[in-house]
PDB file of C-alpha atoms in Angstrom:
ATOM      1  CA  MET A   7      35.251 -13.108 -24.469  1.00  0.00           C
ATOM      2  CA  GLY A   8      34.510 -11.815 -20.954  1.00  0.00           C
ATOM      3  CA  LYS A   9      31.849 -13.012 -18.537  1.00  0.00           C
ATOM      4  CA  SER A  10      28.388 -11.595 -18.841  1.00  0.00           C
ATOM      5  CA  GLY A  11      25.493 -11.497 -16.405  1.00  0.00           C
ATOM      6  CA  TRP A  12      24.031  -9.444 -13.603  1.00  0.00           C
ATOM      7  CA  LEU A  13      25.931  -8.441 -10.497  1.00  0.00           C
ATOM      8  CA  THR A  14      23.586  -7.703  -7.617  1.00  0.00           C
ATOM      9  CA  ALA A  15      23.827  -6.095  -4.252  1.00  0.00           C
ATOM     10  CA  GLY A  16      20.980  -5.101  -2.053  1.00  0.00           C
ATOM     11  CA  TRP A  17      19.518  -4.458   1.323  1.00  0.00           C
ATOM     12  CA  GLU A  18      16.164  -3.872   2.950  1.00  0.00           C
ATOM     13  CA  TRP A  19      14.719  -2.423   6.094  1.00  0.00           C
ATOM     14  CA  GLU A  20      11.384  -2.627   7.844  1.00  0.00           C
ATOM     15  CA  TYR A  21       9.435   0.282   9.271  1.00  0.00           C
ATOM     16  CA  SER A  22       5.840   1.209  10.135  1.00  0.00           C
ATOM     17  CA  ILE A  23       3.687   4.155   9.174  1.00  0.00           C
ATOM     18  CA  ALA A  24       0.689   5.317  11.201  1.00  0.00           C
ATOM     19  CA  PHE A  25      -2.538   6.081   9.319  1.00  0.00           C
ATOM     20  CA  SER A  26      -5.908   7.374  10.481  1.00  0.00           C
ATOM     21  CA  HIS A  27      -8.913   5.531   9.047  1.00  0.00           C
ATOM     22  CA  GLU A  28      -9.780   8.505   6.846  1.00  0.00           C
ATOM     23  CA  TYR A  29      -6.236   8.850   5.539  1.00  0.00           C
ATOM     24  CA  TRP A  30      -6.069   5.122   4.743  1.00  0.00           C
ATOM     25  CA  LEU A  31      -9.397   5.328   2.889  1.00  0.00           C
ATOM     26  CA  GLY A  32      -8.034   8.294   0.948  1.00  0.00           C
ATOM     27  CA  ARG A  33      -5.106   6.160  -0.177  1.00  0.00           C
ATOM     28  CA  ILE A  34      -7.468   3.381  -1.286  1.00  0.00           C
ATOM     29  CA  ARG A  35      -9.495   5.915  -3.267  1.00  0.00           C
ATOM     30  CA  THR A  36      -6.424   6.722  -5.382  1.00  0.00           C
ATOM     31  CA  LEU A  37      -5.920   3.138  -6.612  1.00  0.00           C
ATOM     32  CA  SER A  38      -6.353   2.740 -10.368  1.00  0.00           C
ATOM     33  CA  TRP A  39      -9.073   0.068 -10.167  1.00  0.00           C
ATOM     34  CA  TYR A  40     -11.085   2.205  -7.742  1.00  0.00           C
ATOM     35  CA  THR A  41     -11.038   5.267  -9.993  1.00  0.00           C
ATOM     36  CA  LEU A  42     -12.711   3.252 -12.765  1.00  0.00           C
ATOM     37  CA  LEU A  43     -15.792   2.426 -10.668  1.00  0.00           C
ATOM     38  CA  SER A  44     -19.141   4.203 -10.776  1.00  0.00           C
ATOM     39  CA  GLU A  45     -19.901   6.706  -8.019  1.00  0.00           C
ATOM     40  CA  ALA A  46     -22.370   4.249  -6.466  1.00  0.00           C
ATOM     41  CA  GLN A  47     -19.739   1.492  -6.393  1.00  0.00           C
ATOM     42  CA  LYS A  48     -17.179   3.859  -4.904  1.00  0.00           C
ATOM     43  CA  ARG A  49     -19.586   4.872  -2.135  1.00  0.00           C
ATOM     44  CA  GLU A  50     -20.462   1.243  -1.397  1.00  0.00           C
ATOM     45  CA  ILE A  51     -16.823   0.147  -1.172  1.00  0.00           C
ATOM     46  CA  SER A  52     -15.774   3.198   0.825  1.00  0.00           C
ATOM     47  CA  ASP A  53     -18.644   2.762   3.311  1.00  0.00           C
ATOM     48  CA  ARG A  54     -17.907  -0.946   3.725  1.00  0.00           C
ATOM     49  CA  LEU A  55     -14.192  -0.364   4.231  1.00  0.00           C
ATOM     50  CA  GLN A  56     -14.931   2.298   6.822  1.00  0.00           C
ATOM     51  CA  GLU A  57     -17.161  -0.170   8.698  1.00  0.00           C
ATOM     52  CA  LEU A  58     -14.516  -2.893   8.562  1.00  0.00           C
ATOM     53  CA  LEU A  59     -11.764  -0.558   9.752  1.00  0.00           C
ATOM     54  CA  ALA A  60     -13.886   0.562  12.707  1.00  0.00           C
ATOM     55  CA  ILE A  61     -14.572  -3.066  13.673  1.00  0.00           C
ATOM     56  CA  ARG A  62     -11.153  -4.575  13.062  1.00  0.00           C
ATOM     57  CA  TYR A  63      -9.000  -1.578  14.060  1.00  0.00           C
ATOM     58  CA  PRO A  64     -11.074   0.519  16.463  1.00  0.00           C
ATOM     59  CA  ASP A  65      -8.055   2.391  17.824  1.00  0.00           C
ATOM     60  CA  GLU A  66      -6.455   4.994  15.612  1.00  0.00           C
ATOM     61  CA  PRO A  67      -3.941   5.428  14.193  1.00  0.00           C
ATOM     62  CA  ILE A  68      -3.395   2.105  12.416  1.00  0.00           C
ATOM     63  CA  SER A  69       0.246   1.020  12.293  1.00  0.00           C
ATOM     64  CA  VAL A  70       0.942  -0.411   8.828  1.00  0.00           C
ATOM     65  CA  PRO A  71       4.210  -2.342   8.422  1.00  0.00           C
ATOM     66  CA  HIS A  72       6.303  -1.588   5.333  1.00  0.00           C
ATOM     67  CA  VAL A  73       9.471  -3.026   3.823  1.00  0.00           C
ATOM     68  CA  CYS A  74      11.824  -0.998   1.654  1.00  0.00           C
ATOM     69  CA  SER A  75      13.983  -3.152  -0.620  1.00  0.00           C
ATOM     70  CA  VAL A  76      16.895  -1.844  -2.653  1.00  0.00           C
ATOM     71  CA  ALA A  77      18.673  -3.762  -5.411  1.00  0.00           C
ATOM     72  CA  VAL A  78      21.679  -2.525  -7.310  1.00  0.00           C
ATOM     73  CA  LEU A  79      22.112  -4.241 -10.667  1.00  0.00           C
ATOM     74  CA  LYS A  80      24.859  -3.942 -13.220  1.00  0.00           C
ATOM     75  CA  TYR A  81      24.875  -5.776 -16.500  1.00  0.00           C
ATOM     76  CA  LEU A  82      28.306  -7.004 -17.512  1.00  0.00           C
TER      77      LEU A  82
END
């Protein structure tokens, strides 16, 4: 009987994407948990996030680091 298991190969790279405050908030508004909230809750969270972004990251655009990971798997 032959060997069995997973053979793996992979790599990753890092990069950054620039977002305006409004664009970043738009991305947050598409999250599944956010879409389930009432309109009042959505407004409250959106307003608070906008305040925090203006305080913490006053200069736009915001540079958000990302990592792309790739794994190649083959079952033997």
